[in-house]
């Protein structure tokens, strides 16, 4: 059964890359099963399901559907996966979902900040860069700016400015720029 689920998730991941298929997969009811597969015990199934959700999360209508269909909690939980590729797919999906203002707020409310802050401290530079980019998008909501600073995002973001990786530096600086747009944060930064 695991192989069948793996193949199904991989097929949807492959199909979701083609323009227009992102809408068709959602319209045909593919989001719900994909979101359910995010919690499957097989990391191979999780990897392909998170990759498919990542691809589907680019579409504006899908951003709303994924959050509405309880897709945020399983994605947040996968941020703590021991498989770097799953973490990458997941954080990119969350970054995409944060283009929607309601999703920015929901992600903070559902606990995305602690694992994202943990990612800023990861040894993998790509994870640091992606986490900082996701946090930048989350900080576009003014109420999130204060919550993010109160949760402890400043020290790891500032530490990322010293990275040898220009992408990490750029995303950390962009996050700090957005966070500094709040007057309460201006004294903290």
Rosetta silent file (secondary structure, phi, psi, omega in degrees, C-alpha in Angstrom):
SEQUENCE: XXXXXXXXXXXXXXXXXXXXXXXXXXXXXXXXXXXXXXXXXXXXXXXXXXXXXXXXXXXXXXXXXXXXXXXXXXXXXXXXXXXXXXXXXXXXXXXXXXXXXXXXXXXXXXXXXXXXXXXXXXXXXXXXXXXXXXXXXXXXXXXXXXXXXXXXXXXXXXXXXXXXXXXXXXXXXXXXXXXXXXXXXXXXX
SCORE:     score description
SCORE:     0.000 S_00000001
   1 L     0.000  -38.527 -178.821    0.000    0.000    0.000 S_00000001
   2 H   -60.459  -41.647  179.303    2.855    2.399    0.820 S_00000001
   3 H   -62.467  -38.563  179.133    4.257    2.007   -2.697 S_00000001
   4 H   -64.559  -44.911  179.280    0.871    2.794   -4.221 S_00000001
   5 H   -64.461  -39.797  178.213    0.529    5.945   -2.100 S_00000001
   6 H   -61.647  -46.387  179.445    4.070    6.953   -2.939 S_00000001
   7 H   -65.031  -40.326  179.417    3.422    6.536   -6.658 S_00000001
   8 H   -63.855  -45.854  179.902    0.109    8.391   -6.433 S_00000001
   9 H   -65.041  -40.706  178.739    1.666   11.321   -4.561 S_00000001
  10 H   -64.933  -38.090  178.400    4.625   11.398   -6.978 S_00000001
  11 H   -63.333  -45.687  178.538    2.234   11.368   -9.946 S_00000001
  12 H   -65.061  -35.945  176.431    0.284   14.318   -8.563 S_00000001
  13 H   -61.555  -46.699  179.484    3.553   16.104   -7.841 S_00000001
  14 H   -63.911  -44.094 -178.793    4.644   15.608  -11.450 S_00000001
  15 H   -67.086  -31.827 -175.611    1.255   16.598  -12.851 S_00000001
  16 L   -69.271  -12.066 -179.696    1.024   19.690  -10.656 S_00000001
  17 L   -76.505  -30.573 -176.381    3.983   21.269  -12.460 S_00000001
  18 L   -74.300  133.854 -178.824    2.096   21.656  -15.744 S_00000001
  19 L   -55.525  132.752  179.763    0.222   24.922  -16.120 S_00000001
  20 L    93.232  -26.758  179.136   -3.495   24.521  -15.471 S_00000001
  21 H   -70.051  -26.210  178.187   -3.136   21.218  -13.667 S_00000001
  22 H   -60.351  -39.724  178.709   -2.886   23.013  -10.323 S_00000001
  23 H   -72.768  -43.399 -178.368   -6.492   24.148  -10.750 S_00000001
  24 H   -62.588  -43.219 -179.235   -7.678   20.808  -12.156 S_00000001
  25 H   -61.349  -42.638  178.980   -6.155   18.795   -9.292 S_00000001
  26 H   -67.680  -43.226 -178.890   -7.885   21.027   -6.738 S_00000001
  27 H   -64.573  -31.963 -178.941  -11.202   21.014   -8.609 S_00000001
  28 L   -86.419    6.620  175.971  -11.170   17.222   -8.847 S_00000001
  29 L    87.042   20.220 -177.539  -10.689   16.893   -5.078 S_00000001
  30 H   -77.167  -20.587 -177.337   -6.969   16.162   -5.030 S_00000001
  31 H   -64.891  -46.270 -177.952   -6.048   18.590   -2.246 S_00000001
  32 H   -56.697  -52.357  177.904   -7.716   16.683    0.590 S_00000001
  33 H   -62.018  -37.352  178.346   -5.977   13.369   -0.082 S_00000001
  34 H   -64.017  -43.004  179.050   -2.638   15.125   -0.600 S_00000001
  35 H   -63.340  -39.100  177.628   -2.987   16.945    2.703 S_00000001
  36 H   -63.682  -36.087 -179.159   -3.852   13.644    4.399 S_00000001
  37 H   -69.509  -18.361  176.954   -0.697   12.080    2.916 S_00000001
  38 L   -61.251  -26.401 -178.652    1.423   14.764    4.608 S_00000001
  39 L   -97.532    5.452  179.871    0.825   12.865    7.870 S_00000001
  40 L   -66.304  144.324 -178.817    1.628    9.418    6.457 S_00000001
  41 L   -66.692  -20.833 -179.730    4.433    7.607    8.350 S_00000001
  42 L   -78.286  124.146  178.264    6.443    7.001    5.146 S_00000001
  43 H   -67.689  -28.451  176.513    8.911    9.813    4.469 S_00000001
  44 H   -65.594  -42.088  177.206    8.798    9.002    0.748 S_00000001
  45 H   -64.322  -45.106  179.155    5.040    9.572    0.728 S_00000001
  46 H   -59.096  -42.629 -178.400    5.503   12.771    2.762 S_00000001
  47 H   -60.619  -48.421 -178.060    8.182   14.013    0.357 S_00000001
  48 H   -71.447  -37.554  178.164    6.039   13.609   -2.753 S_00000001
  49 H   -65.533  -43.350  179.656    2.883   14.897   -1.061 S_00000001
  50 H   -67.541  -33.839  175.675    4.684   17.984    0.269 S_00000001
  51 H   -65.664  -40.578  177.519    6.184   18.572   -3.183 S_00000001
  52 H   -65.923  -44.394  178.455    2.746   18.398   -4.768 S_00000001
  53 H   -62.475  -39.572  176.284    1.278   20.754   -2.148 S_00000001
  54 H   -55.905  -49.713 -178.578    4.216   23.076   -2.760 S_00000001
  55 H   -64.285  -39.669 -179.074    3.424   23.170   -6.479 S_00000001
  56 H   -71.563  -24.617 -176.713   -0.304   23.613   -5.884 S_00000001
  57 L   -73.345   -4.421  178.078    0.301   26.414   -3.355 S_00000001
  58 L   -74.328  -31.325 -177.675    1.404   28.778   -6.116 S_00000001
  59 L   -75.514  132.211 -176.457   -2.207   29.202   -7.285 S_00000001
  60 H   -60.213  -42.243  178.918   -4.160   31.924   -5.409 S_00000001
  61 H   -65.818  -37.940  179.581   -7.364   29.878   -5.136 S_00000001
  62 H   -67.635  -31.110  177.287   -5.402   26.892   -3.869 S_00000001
  63 H   -56.483  -43.615  179.932   -3.777   29.044   -1.177 S_00000001
  64 H   -70.375  -45.145 -177.732   -7.214   29.548    0.341 S_00000001
  65 H   -63.777  -41.813 -179.425   -8.331   25.938   -0.181 S_00000001
  66 H   -61.411  -45.540  179.649   -5.194   24.457    1.386 S_00000001
  67 H   -68.001  -39.304 -178.873   -5.612   26.563    4.529 S_00000001
  68 H   -68.459  -35.701 -177.235   -9.360   25.959    4.641 S_00000001
  69 L   -87.807   28.502  176.033   -8.973   22.199    4.207 S_00000001
  70 L    61.173   38.687  178.921   -6.768   21.957    7.315 S_00000001
  71 H   -87.001  -11.951 -176.590   -3.547   21.885    5.330 S_00000001
  72 H   -74.039  -46.052 -176.648   -1.588   24.202    7.596 S_00000001
  73 H   -59.210  -49.017  177.969   -1.187   21.964   10.652 S_00000001
  74 H   -62.044  -35.129  177.809    0.309   18.986    8.739 S_00000001
  75 H   -67.206  -43.547  178.631    2.646   21.347    6.889 S_00000001
  76 H   -60.587  -41.197  179.663    3.762   22.989   10.133 S_00000001
  77 H   -64.188  -34.265  179.900    4.429   19.556   11.626 S_00000001
  78 H   -72.967  -14.102  174.570    6.597   18.611    8.629 S_00000001
  79 L   -60.632  -24.335 -179.548    8.855   21.605    9.308 S_00000001
  80 L   -97.064   12.362  177.839   10.322   19.399   12.053 S_00000001
  81 L   -59.943  152.729  175.725   10.931   16.418    9.762 S_00000001
  82 L   -85.302   -3.660 -179.357   14.349   14.802    9.942 S_00000001
  83 L  -101.349  114.011 -175.365   14.451   14.745    6.124 S_00000001
  84 H   -57.635  -40.906 -178.550   15.865   17.998    4.746 S_00000001
  85 H   -62.648  -35.214  176.667   14.101   17.626    1.385 S_00000001
  86 H   -68.411  -42.904  178.062   10.721   17.393    3.142 S_00000001
  87 H   -59.602  -42.420 -179.680   11.550   20.478    5.182 S_00000001
  88 H   -62.830  -48.692  179.631   12.477   22.341    1.991 S_00000001
  89 H   -59.409  -41.107 -176.352    9.269   21.408    0.167 S_00000001
  90 H   -68.896  -46.579 -177.862    7.209   22.300    3.217 S_00000001
  91 H   -67.409  -32.141  175.552    8.765   25.679    3.957 S_00000001
  92 H   -67.632  -41.505  176.596    8.423   26.676    0.294 S_00000001
  93 H   -60.053  -44.134  179.731    4.745   25.702    0.387 S_00000001
  94 H   -66.144  -38.576  176.611    4.274   27.794    3.537 S_00000001
  95 H   -60.128  -44.440  178.451    6.148   30.711    1.974 S_00000001
  96 H   -62.800  -43.483 -179.077    3.795   30.499   -1.019 S_00000001
  97 H   -63.003  -28.467 -179.495    0.744   30.258    1.224 S_00000001
  98 L   -72.050   -4.277  173.100    1.869   33.421    3.046 S_00000001
  99 L   -69.756  -13.432  176.808    1.141   35.440   -0.078 S_00000001
 100 L   -99.239  124.661 -175.178   -2.427   35.304    1.277 S_00000001
 101 H   -58.703  -42.896  179.830   -2.990   37.686    4.227 S_00000001
 102 H   -62.588  -36.936  179.470   -5.354   35.352    6.083 S_00000001
 103 H   -68.304  -33.186  176.970   -2.811   32.549    5.838 S_00000001
 104 H   -57.462  -46.677 -178.255   -0.112   34.783    7.324 S_00000001
 105 H   -68.605  -45.570 -178.358   -2.224   35.194   10.459 S_00000001
 106 H   -60.312  -39.515 -178.266   -3.321   31.538   10.584 S_00000001
 107 H   -63.539  -40.437  177.106    0.249   30.275   10.381 S_00000001
 108 H   -67.142  -44.300 -179.774    1.299   32.302   13.409 S_00000001
 109 H   -62.089  -34.000 -176.514   -1.835   31.250   15.306 S_00000001
 110 L   -89.649    3.993  171.388   -1.231   27.569   14.489 S_00000001
 111 L    94.296   27.284 -179.369    2.346   27.589   15.738 S_00000001
 112 H   -74.473  -22.401 -173.958    4.559   27.932   12.668 S_00000001
 113 H   -63.254  -50.104 -177.829    6.994   30.339   14.326 S_00000001
 114 H   -56.080  -46.789  178.465    8.938   27.980   16.651 S_00000001
 115 H   -67.800  -31.739  177.345    9.872   25.465   13.931 S_00000001
 116 H   -67.852  -40.652  176.491   10.710   28.278   11.496 S_00000001
 117 H   -62.914  -39.629  175.048   12.942   29.910   14.098 S_00000001
 118 H   -59.744  -38.510  178.731   14.573   26.513   14.587 S_00000001
 119 H   -65.450  -31.981  177.645   15.211   26.361   10.848 S_00000001
 120 H   -62.631  -23.679  179.905   17.018   29.688   11.003 S_00000001
 121 L   -96.359    3.497 -177.081   19.510   27.911   13.270 S_00000001
 122 L   -67.208  159.530  176.017   19.856   24.873   10.971 S_00000001
 123 L   -78.641  -22.453 -179.403   23.179   23.843    9.476 S_00000001
 124 L   -79.683  114.384 -178.177   21.601   23.722    6.034 S_00000001
 125 H   -62.512  -35.415  179.289   21.969   27.169    4.482 S_00000001
 126 H   -63.122  -38.393  176.968   19.106   26.547    2.065 S_00000001
 127 H   -65.094  -40.637  177.749   16.775   25.883    5.011 S_00000001
 128 H   -59.909  -46.547 -178.424   17.932   29.102    6.663 S_00000001
 129 H   -63.548  -44.915 -178.978   17.264   31.065    3.498 S_00000001
 130 H   -67.368  -39.381  178.497   13.847   29.514    2.934 S_00000001
 131 H   -64.323  -42.750  178.946   12.801   29.973    6.572 S_00000001
 132 H   -63.868  -38.683  178.104   13.824   33.638    6.481 S_00000001
 133 H   -65.537  -41.319  177.719   11.860   34.132    3.246 S_00000001
 134 H   -63.380  -42.603 -179.993    8.802   32.495    4.780 S_00000001
 135 H   -66.548  -34.989  176.000    9.127   34.674    7.882 S_00000001
 136 H   -58.839  -46.187  179.977    9.439   37.764    5.680 S_00000001
 137 H   -66.368  -38.897  178.650    6.105   36.911    4.085 S_00000001
 138 H   -63.799  -33.773 -176.839    4.490   36.153    7.443 S_00000001
 139 L   -75.389   -5.421  177.807    5.657   39.539    8.755 S_00000001
 140 L   -64.639  -24.348  174.169    3.710   41.381    6.073 S_00000001
 141 L   -83.776  126.398 -173.903    0.766   41.244    8.493 S_00000001
 142 H   -60.537  -38.460 -179.759    1.293   43.967   11.102 S_00000001
 143 H   -67.168  -28.690  178.205   -0.026   41.902   14.031 S_00000001
 144 H   -70.241  -30.990 -177.277    2.431   39.143   13.142 S_00000001
 145 H   -54.189  -48.401 -178.493    5.392   41.528   13.348 S_00000001
 146 H   -69.421  -43.745 -179.774    5.112   41.864   17.134 S_00000001
 147 H   -60.406  -37.981 -178.942    4.299   38.188   17.687 S_00000001
 148 H   -66.117  -43.278  179.255    7.343   37.178   15.672 S_00000001
 149 H   -67.928  -41.083  179.084    9.702   39.354   17.688 S_00000001
 150 H   -64.989  -28.236  179.688    8.118   38.215   20.966 S_00000001
 151 H   -79.984  -12.278  173.957    8.591   34.583   19.888 S_00000001
 152 L   104.166   27.125 -177.640   12.323   35.160   19.476 S_00000001
 153 H   -78.343  -19.867 -174.561   12.998   35.522   15.771 S_00000001
 154 H   -63.142  -52.054 -177.854   15.403   38.450   16.069 S_00000001
 155 H   -56.057  -46.595  179.012   18.566   36.708   17.382 S_00000001
 156 H   -69.572  -31.764  176.687   18.613   33.982   14.694 S_00000001
 157 H   -65.745  -43.778  178.281   17.708   36.466   11.939 S_00000001
 158 H   -63.305  -40.308  178.057   20.543   38.758   13.017 S_00000001
 159 H   -61.792  -35.246  179.554   22.884   35.737   13.169 S_00000001
 160 H   -65.700  -21.350  177.229   21.904   34.867    9.589 S_00000001
 161 L   -65.089  -22.090  179.292   23.265   38.244    8.492 S_00000001
 162 L   -92.484    4.507  179.893   26.754   36.823    9.199 S_00000001
 163 L   -62.222  152.634  173.714   26.223   33.794    6.982 S_00000001
 164 L   -78.327  -10.162 -177.015   28.680   33.125    4.169 S_00000001
 165 L   -94.801  119.750 -177.790   25.655   32.563    1.918 S_00000001
 166 H   -62.787  -36.366  178.635   24.413   35.745    0.215 S_00000001
 167 H   -63.269  -40.628  176.871   20.897   34.310   -0.162 S_00000001
 168 H   -63.177  -46.736  179.759   20.659   33.701    3.581 S_00000001
 169 H   -58.896  -45.998 -177.258   21.909   37.228    4.257 S_00000001
 170 H   -63.021  -45.850 -178.277   19.454   38.749    1.791 S_00000001
 171 H   -68.813  -37.275  177.122   16.395   36.928    3.137 S_00000001
 172 H   -64.828  -44.153  178.821   17.348   37.670    6.761 S_00000001
 173 H   -62.615  -40.670  178.316   17.840   41.353    5.914 S_00000001
 174 H   -64.086  -40.053  177.774   14.501   41.441    4.090 S_00000001
 175 H   -63.045  -45.777  179.434   12.776   39.868    7.097 S_00000001
 176 H   -63.207  -36.916  177.688   14.339   42.404    9.443 S_00000001
 177 H   -61.270  -46.682 -179.220   13.307   45.202    7.102 S_00000001
 178 H   -66.064  -43.541  179.348    9.668   44.086    7.172 S_00000001
 179 H   -61.656  -32.323 -178.405    9.744   43.548   10.952 S_00000001
 180 L   -73.931   -6.221  177.858   11.170   47.052   11.442 S_00000001
 181 L   -74.011   -6.129  178.472    8.044   48.526    9.867 S_00000001
 182 L  -101.751  130.298 -175.614    6.279   48.175   13.225 S_00000001
 183 H   -62.252  -35.473  177.339    6.922   50.965   15.753 S_00000001
 184 H   -63.446  -35.992 -179.303    7.000   48.540   18.711 S_00000001
 185 H   -76.322  -22.818 -176.701    9.695   46.533   16.973 S_00000001
 186 H   -61.751  -32.304  177.185   11.802   49.547   16.108 S_00000001
 187 H   -79.094  -26.647 -179.598   13.045   49.816   19.687 S_00000001
 188 H   -79.551  -32.262 -177.900   13.667   46.045   19.874 S_00000001
 189 L   -82.716    0.000    0.000   15.620   45.824   16.653 S_00000001
